[in-house]
PDB file of C-alpha atoms in Angstrom:
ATOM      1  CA  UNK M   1     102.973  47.517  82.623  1.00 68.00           C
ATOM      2  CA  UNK M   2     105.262  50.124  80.898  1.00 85.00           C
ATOM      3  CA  UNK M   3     107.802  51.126  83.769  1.00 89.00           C
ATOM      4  CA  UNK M   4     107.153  54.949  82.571  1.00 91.00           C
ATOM      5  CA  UNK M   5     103.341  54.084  82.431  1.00 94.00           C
ATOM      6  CA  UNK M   6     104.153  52.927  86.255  1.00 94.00           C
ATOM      7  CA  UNK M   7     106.017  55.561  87.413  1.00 95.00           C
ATOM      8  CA  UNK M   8     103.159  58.317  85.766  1.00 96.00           C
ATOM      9  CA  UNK M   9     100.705  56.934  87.652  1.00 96.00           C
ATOM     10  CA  UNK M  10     102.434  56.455  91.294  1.00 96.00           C
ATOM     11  CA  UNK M  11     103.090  59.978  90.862  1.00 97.00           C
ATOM     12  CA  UNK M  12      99.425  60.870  89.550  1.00 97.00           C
ATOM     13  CA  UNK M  13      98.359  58.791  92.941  1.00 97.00           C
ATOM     14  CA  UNK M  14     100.229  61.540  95.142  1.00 98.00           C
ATOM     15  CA  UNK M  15      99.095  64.316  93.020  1.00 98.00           C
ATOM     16  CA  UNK M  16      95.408  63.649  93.681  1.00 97.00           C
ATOM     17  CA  UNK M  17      96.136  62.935  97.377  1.00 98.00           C
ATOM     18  CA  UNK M  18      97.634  66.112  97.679  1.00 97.00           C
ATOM     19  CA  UNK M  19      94.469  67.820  95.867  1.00 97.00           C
ATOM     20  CA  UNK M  20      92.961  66.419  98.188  1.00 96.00           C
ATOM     21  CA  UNK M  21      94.501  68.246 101.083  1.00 96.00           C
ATOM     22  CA  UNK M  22      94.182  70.828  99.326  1.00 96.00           C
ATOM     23  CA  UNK M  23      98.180  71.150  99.430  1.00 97.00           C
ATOM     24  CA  UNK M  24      98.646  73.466  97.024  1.00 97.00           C
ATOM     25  CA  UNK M  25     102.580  73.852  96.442  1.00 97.00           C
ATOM     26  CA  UNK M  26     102.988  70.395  96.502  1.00 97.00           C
ATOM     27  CA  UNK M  27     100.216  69.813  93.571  1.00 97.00           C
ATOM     28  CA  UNK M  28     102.031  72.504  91.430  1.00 97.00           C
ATOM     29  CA  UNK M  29     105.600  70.811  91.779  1.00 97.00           C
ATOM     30  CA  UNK M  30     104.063  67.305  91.304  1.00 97.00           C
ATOM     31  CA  UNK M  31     102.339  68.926  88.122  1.00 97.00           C
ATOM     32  CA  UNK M  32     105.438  70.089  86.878  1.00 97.00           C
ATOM     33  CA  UNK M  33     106.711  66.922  87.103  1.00 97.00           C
ATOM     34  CA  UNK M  34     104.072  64.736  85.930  1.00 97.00           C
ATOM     35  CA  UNK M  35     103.918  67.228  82.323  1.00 96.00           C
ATOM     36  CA  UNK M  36     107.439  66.648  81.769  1.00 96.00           C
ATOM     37  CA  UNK M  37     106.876  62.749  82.158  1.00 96.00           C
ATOM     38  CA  UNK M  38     103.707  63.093  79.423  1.00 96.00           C
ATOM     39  CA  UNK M  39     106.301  64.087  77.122  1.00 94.00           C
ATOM     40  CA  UNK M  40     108.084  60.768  76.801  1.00 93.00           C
ATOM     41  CA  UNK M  41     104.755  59.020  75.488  1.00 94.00           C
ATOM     42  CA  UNK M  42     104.632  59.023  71.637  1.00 91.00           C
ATOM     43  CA  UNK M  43     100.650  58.308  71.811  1.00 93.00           C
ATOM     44  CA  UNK M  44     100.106  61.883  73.025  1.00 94.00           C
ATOM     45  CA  UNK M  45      98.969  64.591  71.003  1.00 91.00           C
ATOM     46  CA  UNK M  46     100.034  66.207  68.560  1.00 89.00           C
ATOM     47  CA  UNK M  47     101.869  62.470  67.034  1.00 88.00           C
ATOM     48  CA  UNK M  48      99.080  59.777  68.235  1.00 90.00           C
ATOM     49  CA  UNK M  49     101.609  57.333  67.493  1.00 91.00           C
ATOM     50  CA  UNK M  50      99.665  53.536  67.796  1.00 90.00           C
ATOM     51  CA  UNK M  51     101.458  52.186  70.518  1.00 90.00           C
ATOM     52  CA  UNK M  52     100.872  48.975  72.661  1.00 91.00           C
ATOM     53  CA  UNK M  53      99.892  50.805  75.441  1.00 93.00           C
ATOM     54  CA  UNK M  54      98.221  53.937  73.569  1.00 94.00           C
ATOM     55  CA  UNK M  55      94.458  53.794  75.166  1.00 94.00           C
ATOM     56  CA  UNK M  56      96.335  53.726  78.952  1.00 95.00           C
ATOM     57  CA  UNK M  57      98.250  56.365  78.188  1.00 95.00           C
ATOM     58  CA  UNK M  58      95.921  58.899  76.639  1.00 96.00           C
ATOM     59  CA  UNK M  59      93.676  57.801  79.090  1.00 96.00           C
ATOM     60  CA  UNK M  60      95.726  58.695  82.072  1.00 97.00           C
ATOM     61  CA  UNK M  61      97.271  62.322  80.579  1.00 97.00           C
ATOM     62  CA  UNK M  62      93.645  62.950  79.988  1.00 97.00           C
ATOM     63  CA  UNK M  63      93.130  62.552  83.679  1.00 98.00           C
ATOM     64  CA  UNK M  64      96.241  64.524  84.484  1.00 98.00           C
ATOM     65  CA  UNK M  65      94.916  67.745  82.527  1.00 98.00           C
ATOM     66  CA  UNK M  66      91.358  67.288  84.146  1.00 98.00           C
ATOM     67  CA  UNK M  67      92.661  66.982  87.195  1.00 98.00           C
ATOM     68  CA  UNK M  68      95.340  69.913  86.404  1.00 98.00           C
ATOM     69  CA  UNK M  69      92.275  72.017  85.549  1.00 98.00           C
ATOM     70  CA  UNK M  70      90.422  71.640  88.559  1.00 97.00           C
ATOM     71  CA  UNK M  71      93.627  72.726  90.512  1.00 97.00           C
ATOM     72  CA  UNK M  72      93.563  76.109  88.574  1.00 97.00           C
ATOM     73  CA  UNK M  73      90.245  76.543  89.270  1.00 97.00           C
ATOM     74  CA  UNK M  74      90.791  75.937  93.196  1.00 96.00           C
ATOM     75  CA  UNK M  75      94.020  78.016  93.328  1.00 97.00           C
ATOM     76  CA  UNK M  76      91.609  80.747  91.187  1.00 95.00           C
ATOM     77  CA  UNK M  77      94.487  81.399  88.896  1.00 96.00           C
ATOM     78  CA  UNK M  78      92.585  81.642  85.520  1.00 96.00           C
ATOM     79  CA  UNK M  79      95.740  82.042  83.441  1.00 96.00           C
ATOM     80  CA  UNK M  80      96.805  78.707  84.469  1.00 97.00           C
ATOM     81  CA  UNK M  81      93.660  77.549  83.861  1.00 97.00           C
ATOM     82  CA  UNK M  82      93.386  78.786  79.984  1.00 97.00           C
ATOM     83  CA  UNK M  83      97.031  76.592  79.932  1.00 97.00           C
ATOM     84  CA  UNK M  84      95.650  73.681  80.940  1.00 97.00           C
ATOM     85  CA  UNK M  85      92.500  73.923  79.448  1.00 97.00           C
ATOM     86  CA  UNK M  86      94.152  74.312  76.262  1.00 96.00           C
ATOM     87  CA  UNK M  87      96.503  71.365  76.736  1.00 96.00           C
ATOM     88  CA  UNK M  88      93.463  69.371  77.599  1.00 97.00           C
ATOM     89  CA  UNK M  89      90.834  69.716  75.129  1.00 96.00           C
ATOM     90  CA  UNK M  90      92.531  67.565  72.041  1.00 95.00           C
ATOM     91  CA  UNK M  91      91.913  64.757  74.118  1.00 95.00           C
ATOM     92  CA  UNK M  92      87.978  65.719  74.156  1.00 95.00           C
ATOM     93  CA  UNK M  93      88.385  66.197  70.102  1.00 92.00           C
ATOM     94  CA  UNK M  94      91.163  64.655  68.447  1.00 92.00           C
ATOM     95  CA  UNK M  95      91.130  61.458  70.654  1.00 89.00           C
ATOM     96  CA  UNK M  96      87.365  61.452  71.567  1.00 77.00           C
ATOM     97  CA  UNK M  97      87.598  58.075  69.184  1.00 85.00           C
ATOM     98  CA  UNK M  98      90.146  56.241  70.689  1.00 90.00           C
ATOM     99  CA  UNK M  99      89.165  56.373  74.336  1.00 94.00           C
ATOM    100  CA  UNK M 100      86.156  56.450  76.477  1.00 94.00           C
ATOM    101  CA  UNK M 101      84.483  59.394  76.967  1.00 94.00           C
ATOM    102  CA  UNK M 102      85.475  61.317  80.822  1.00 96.00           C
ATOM    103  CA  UNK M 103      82.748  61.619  82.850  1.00 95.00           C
ATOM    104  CA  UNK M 104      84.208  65.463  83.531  1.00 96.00           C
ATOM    105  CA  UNK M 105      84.129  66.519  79.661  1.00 96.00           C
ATOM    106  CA  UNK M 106      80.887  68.654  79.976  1.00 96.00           C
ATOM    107  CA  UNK M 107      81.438  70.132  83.197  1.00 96.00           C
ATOM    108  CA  UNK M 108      85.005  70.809  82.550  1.00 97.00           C
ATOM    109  CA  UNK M 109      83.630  72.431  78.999  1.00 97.00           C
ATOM    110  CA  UNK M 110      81.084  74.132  80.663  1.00 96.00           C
ATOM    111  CA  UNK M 111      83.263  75.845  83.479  1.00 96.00           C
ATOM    112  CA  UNK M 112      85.721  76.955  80.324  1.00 97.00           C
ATOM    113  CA  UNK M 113      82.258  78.837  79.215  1.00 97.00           C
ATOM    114  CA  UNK M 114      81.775  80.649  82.518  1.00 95.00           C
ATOM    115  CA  UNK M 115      85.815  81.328  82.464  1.00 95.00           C
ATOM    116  CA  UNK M 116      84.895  82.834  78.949  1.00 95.00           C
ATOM    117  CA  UNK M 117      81.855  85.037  80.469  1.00 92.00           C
ATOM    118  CA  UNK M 118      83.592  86.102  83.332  1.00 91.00           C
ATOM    119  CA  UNK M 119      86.223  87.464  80.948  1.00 91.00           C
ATOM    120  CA  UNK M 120      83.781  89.180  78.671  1.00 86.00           C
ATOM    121  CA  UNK M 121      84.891  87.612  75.790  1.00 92.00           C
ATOM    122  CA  UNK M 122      81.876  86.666  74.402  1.00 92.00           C
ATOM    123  CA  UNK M 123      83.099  85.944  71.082  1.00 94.00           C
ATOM    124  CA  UNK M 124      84.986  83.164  71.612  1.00 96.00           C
ATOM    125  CA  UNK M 125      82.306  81.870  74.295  1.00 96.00           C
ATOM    126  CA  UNK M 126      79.942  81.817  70.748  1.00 95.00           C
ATOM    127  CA  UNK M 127      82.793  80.244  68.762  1.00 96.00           C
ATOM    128  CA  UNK M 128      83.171  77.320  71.873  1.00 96.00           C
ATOM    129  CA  UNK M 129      79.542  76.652  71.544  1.00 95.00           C
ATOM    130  CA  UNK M 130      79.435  76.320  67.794  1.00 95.00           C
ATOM    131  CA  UNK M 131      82.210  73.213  67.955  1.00 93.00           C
ATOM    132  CA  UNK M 132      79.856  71.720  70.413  1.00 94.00           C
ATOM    133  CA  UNK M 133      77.719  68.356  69.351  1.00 92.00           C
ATOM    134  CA  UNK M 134      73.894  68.680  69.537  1.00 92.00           C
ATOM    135  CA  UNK M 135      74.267  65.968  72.977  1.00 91.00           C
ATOM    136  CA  UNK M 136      76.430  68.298  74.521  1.00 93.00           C
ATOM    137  CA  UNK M 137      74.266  71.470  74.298  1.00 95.00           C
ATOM    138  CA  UNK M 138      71.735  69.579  75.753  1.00 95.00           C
ATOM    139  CA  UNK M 139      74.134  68.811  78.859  1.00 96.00           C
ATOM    140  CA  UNK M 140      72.919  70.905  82.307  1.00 94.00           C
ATOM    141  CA  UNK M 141      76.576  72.247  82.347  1.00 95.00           C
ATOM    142  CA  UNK M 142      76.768  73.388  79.272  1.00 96.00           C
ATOM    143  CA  UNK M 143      72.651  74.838  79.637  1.00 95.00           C
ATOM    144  CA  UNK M 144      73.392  76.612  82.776  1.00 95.00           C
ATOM    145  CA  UNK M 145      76.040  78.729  80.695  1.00 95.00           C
ATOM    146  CA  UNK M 146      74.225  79.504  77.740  1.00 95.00           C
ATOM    147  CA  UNK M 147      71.371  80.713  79.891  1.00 94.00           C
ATOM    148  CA  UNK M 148      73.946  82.575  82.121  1.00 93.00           C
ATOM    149  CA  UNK M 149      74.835  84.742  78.599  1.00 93.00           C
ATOM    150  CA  UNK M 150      71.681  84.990  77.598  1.00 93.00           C
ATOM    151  CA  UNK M 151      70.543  86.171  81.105  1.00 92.00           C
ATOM    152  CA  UNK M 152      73.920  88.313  80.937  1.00 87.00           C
ATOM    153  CA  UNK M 153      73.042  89.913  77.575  1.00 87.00           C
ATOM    154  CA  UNK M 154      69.080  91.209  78.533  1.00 89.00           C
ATOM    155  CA  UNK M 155      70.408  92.739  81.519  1.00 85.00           C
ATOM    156  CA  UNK M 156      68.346  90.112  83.873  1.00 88.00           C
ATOM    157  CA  UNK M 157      71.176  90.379  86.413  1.00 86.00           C
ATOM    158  CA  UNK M 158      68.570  88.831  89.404  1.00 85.00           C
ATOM    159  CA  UNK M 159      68.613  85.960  86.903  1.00 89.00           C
ATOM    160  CA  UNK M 160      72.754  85.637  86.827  1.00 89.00           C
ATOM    161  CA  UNK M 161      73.332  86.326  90.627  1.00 84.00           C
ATOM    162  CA  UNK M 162      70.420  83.842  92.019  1.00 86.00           C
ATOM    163  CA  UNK M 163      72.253  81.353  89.148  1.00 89.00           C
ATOM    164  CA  UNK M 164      75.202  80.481  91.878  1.00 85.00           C
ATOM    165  CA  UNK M 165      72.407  78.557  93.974  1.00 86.00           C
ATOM    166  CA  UNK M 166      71.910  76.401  91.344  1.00 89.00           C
ATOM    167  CA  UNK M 167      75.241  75.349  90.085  1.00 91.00           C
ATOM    168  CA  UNK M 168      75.940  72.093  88.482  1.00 92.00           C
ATOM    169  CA  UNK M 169      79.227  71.333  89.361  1.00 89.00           C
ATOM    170  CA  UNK M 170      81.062  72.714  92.585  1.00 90.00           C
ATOM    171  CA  UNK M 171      83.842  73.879  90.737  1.00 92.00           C
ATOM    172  CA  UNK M 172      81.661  76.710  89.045  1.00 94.00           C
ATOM    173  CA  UNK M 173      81.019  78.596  92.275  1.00 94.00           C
ATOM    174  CA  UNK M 174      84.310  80.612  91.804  1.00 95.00           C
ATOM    175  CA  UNK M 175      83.571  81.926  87.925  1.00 94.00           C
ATOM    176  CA  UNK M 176      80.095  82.734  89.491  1.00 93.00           C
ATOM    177  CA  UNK M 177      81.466  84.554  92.496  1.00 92.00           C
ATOM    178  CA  UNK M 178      83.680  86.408  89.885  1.00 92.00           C
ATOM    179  CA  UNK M 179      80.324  87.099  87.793  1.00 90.00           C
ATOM    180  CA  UNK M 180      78.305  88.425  90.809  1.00 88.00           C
ATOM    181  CA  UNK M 181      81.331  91.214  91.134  1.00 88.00           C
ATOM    182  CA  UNK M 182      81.404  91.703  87.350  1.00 85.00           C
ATOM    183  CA  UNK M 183      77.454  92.365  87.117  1.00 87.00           C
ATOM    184  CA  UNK M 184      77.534  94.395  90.565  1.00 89.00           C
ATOM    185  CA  UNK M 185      80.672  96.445  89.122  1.00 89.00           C
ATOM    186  CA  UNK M 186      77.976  97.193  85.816  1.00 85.00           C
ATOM    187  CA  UNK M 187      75.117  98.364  87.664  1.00 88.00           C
ATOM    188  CA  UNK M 188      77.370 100.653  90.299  1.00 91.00           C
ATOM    189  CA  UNK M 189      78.982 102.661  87.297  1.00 88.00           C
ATOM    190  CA  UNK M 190      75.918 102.756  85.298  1.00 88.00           C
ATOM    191  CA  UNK M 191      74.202 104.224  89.057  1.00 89.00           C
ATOM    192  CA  UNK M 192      76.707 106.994  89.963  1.00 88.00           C
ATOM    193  CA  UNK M 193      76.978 108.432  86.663  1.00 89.00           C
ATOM    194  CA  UNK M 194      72.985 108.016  86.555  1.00 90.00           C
ATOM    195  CA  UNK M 195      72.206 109.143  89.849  1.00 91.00           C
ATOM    196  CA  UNK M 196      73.430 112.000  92.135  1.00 91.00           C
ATOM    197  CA  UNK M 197      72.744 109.820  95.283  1.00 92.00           C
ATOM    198  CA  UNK M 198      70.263 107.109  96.448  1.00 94.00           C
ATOM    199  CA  UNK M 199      68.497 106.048  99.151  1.00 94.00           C
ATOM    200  CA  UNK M 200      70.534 103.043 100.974  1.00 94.00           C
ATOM    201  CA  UNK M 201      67.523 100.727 100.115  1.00 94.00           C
ATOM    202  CA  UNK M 202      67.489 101.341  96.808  1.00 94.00           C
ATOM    203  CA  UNK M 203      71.284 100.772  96.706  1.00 93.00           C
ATOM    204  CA  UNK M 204      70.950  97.896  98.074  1.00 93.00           C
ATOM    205  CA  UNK M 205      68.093  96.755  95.706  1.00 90.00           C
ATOM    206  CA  UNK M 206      69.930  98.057  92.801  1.00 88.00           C
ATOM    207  CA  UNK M 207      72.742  96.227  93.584  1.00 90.00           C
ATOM    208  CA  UNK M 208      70.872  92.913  94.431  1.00 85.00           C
ATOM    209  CA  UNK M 209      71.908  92.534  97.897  1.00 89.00           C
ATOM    210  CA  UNK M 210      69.898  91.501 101.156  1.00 87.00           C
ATOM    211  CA  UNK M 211      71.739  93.594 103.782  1.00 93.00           C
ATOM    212  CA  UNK M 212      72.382  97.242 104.572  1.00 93.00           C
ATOM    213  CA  UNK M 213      75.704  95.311 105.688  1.00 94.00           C
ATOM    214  CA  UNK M 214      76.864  94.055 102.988  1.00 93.00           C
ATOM    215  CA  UNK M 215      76.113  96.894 101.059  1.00 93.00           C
ATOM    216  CA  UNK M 216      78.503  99.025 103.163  1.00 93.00           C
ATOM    217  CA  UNK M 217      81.159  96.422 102.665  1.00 94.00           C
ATOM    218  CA  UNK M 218      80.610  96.358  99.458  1.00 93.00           C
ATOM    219  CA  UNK M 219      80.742  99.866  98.907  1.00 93.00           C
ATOM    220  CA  UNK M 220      83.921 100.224 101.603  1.00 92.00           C
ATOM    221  CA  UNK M 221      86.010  97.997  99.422  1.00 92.00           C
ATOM    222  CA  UNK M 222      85.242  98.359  95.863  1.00 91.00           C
ATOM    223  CA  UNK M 223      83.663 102.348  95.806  1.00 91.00           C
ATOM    224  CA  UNK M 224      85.458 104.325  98.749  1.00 91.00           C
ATOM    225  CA  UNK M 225      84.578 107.514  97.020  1.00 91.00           C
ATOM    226  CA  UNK M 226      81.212 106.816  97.316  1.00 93.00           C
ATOM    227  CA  UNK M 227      79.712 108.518 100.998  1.00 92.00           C
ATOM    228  CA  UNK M 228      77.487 107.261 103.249  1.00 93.00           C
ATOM    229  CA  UNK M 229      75.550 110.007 105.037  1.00 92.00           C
ATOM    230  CA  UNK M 230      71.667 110.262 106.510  1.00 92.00           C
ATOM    231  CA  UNK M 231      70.754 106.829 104.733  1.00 93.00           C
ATOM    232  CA  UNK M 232      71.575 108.007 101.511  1.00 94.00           C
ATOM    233  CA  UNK M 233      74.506 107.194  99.072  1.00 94.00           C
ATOM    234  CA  UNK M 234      76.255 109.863  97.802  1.00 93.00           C
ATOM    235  CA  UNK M 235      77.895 109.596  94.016  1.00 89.00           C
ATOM    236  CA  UNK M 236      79.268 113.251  94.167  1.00 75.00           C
ATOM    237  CA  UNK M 237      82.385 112.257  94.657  1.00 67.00           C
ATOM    238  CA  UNK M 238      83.186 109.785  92.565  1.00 57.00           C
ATOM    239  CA  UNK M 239      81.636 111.712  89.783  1.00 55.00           C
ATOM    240  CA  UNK M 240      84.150 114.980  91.129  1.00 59.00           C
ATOM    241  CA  UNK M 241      86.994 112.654  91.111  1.00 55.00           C
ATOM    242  CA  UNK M 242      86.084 111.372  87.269  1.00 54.00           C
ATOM    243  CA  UNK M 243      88.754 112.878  84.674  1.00 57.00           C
ATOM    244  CA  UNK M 244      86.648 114.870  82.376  1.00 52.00           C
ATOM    245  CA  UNK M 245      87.702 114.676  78.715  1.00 59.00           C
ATOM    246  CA  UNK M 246      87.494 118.007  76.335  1.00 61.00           C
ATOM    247  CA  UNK M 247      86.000 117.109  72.834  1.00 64.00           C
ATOM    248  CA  UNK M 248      88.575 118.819  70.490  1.00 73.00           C
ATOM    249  CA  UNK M 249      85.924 120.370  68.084  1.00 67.00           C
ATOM    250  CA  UNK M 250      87.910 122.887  65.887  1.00 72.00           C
ATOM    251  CA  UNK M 251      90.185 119.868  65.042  1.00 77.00           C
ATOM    252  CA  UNK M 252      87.164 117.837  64.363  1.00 73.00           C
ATOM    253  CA  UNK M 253      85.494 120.443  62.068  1.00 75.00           C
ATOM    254  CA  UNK M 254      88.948 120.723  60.334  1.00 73.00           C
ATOM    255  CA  UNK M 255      89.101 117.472  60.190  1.00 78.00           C
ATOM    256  CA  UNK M 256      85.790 117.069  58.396  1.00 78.00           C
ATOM    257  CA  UNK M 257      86.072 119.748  55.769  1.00 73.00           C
ATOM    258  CA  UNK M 258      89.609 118.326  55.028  1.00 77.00           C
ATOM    259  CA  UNK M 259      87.382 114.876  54.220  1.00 73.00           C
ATOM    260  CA  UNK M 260      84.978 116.657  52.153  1.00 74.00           C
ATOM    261  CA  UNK M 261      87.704 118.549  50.264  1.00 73.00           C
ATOM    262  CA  UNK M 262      89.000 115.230  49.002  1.00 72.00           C
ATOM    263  CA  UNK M 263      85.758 113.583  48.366  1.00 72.00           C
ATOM    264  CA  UNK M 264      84.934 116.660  46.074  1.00 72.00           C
ATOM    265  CA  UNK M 265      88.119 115.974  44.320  1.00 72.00           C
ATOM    266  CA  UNK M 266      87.386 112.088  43.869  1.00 69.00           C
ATOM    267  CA  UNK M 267      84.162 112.643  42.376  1.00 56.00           C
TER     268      UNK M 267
END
């Protein structure tokens, strides 16, 4: 074997042993290292030079990124994840030909959906699934996202909270803790501007919880403005507190007859 090819994959060996421990600093330094080593191999993306040992090689920094991605994803740092991602996915489309398929392609796709949803950029999550093969739509990963958006879009938020019980992969209970807060972050700002207080059990329905408990924790550390008093939430604050924005009419009306001036003189 290649002595580079040799010395990749000793270090790859105490990368994943380290993942394992769940030793965090020394994953990102071995990382480090380990990307700087990919650049050496001319098989790689973007050249794809045929080399002897090309198949090993694109095999193994395929493995790398997965396994790069997965580290993001534990660490819950989403911009490294979007890096990696990134770096990853020509080896899913421009080498799909020239190596096996990974058996963590769809779930690794399908967590990059979630990332997508969680982000609320739900244009690019359309524009993922359209480069998607017929097979791979059909995959559960890639299913439980699409039904997440879909679920997402109609408002069924019961549907997109009781979704983290049924995960697919154990790397997508992060993005779906992260959507629970999203979807629970909707429905409190649509509430207080809605309401002028409610009942704690209808909070606590409203916001999809099972506890008076975790309601008030809830409430304690993302809505302190919000009051507690008599079993009743109060929004009266938060609505005091809420800059209130003057709609600048005369220099709208201005505005307007200045348009219709100039239409007059186009036509």
């Amino acid at each position: 074997m290649d002595p580079k090819l040799t010395e990749v994959s000793q270090q790859f060996g105490r990368f994943k042993a380290a993942l394992v421990r769940n030793d965090f600093s020394t994953c990102t330094s071995l990382l480090s290292q380990l990307k700087v080593l990919l650049t050496e191999f001319e098989s790689l993306p973007p050249l794809f030079e045929e080399t002897p040992s090309a198949v090993h090689e694109l095999t193994l920094a395929r493995d790398i990124y997965e396994h790069a991605v997965i580290l993001s994803v534990k660490m819950e740092d989403q911009d490294a994840f979007e890096r990696d991602f990134f770096q990853l996915k020509p080896y899913y489309t421009d080498a799909g030909g020239r190596i096996p398929p990974s058996p963590q392609e769809y779930p690794i796709l399908g967590l990059n959906l979630l990332r997508l949803l969680v982000q609320n950029r739900i244009a690019e999550f359309h524009t993922e699934l359209e480069l998607l093969s017929s097979a791979a739509l059909e995959n559960p990963c890639i299913k439980h996202a699409v039904e997440l958006e879909q679920s997402f879009m109609e408002g069924a938020y019961n549907r997109v909270l009781s979704a983290r019980q049924t995960v697919p992969h154990e790397t997508y209970v992060y993005f779906m803790d992260l959507l629970a807060k999203t979807v629970r972050d909707e429905i409190a700002g649509c509430s207080e501007k809605a309401y002028d207080y409610l009942s704690i059990s209808d909070a606590r329905q409203m916001l999809l919880y099972s506890s008076d408990q975790e309601l008030a924790e809830y409430i304690k550390e993302e809505h302190p403005e919000w009051e507690i008093k008599s079993g009743f939430v109060y929004f009266q604050k938060a609505k005091e507190s809420a800059p209130s924005k003057e709609i600048p009419s005369l220099q709208l009306i201005n505005q307007t007859l200045s348009y219709a001036r100039e239409l007059e003189r186009i036509v």
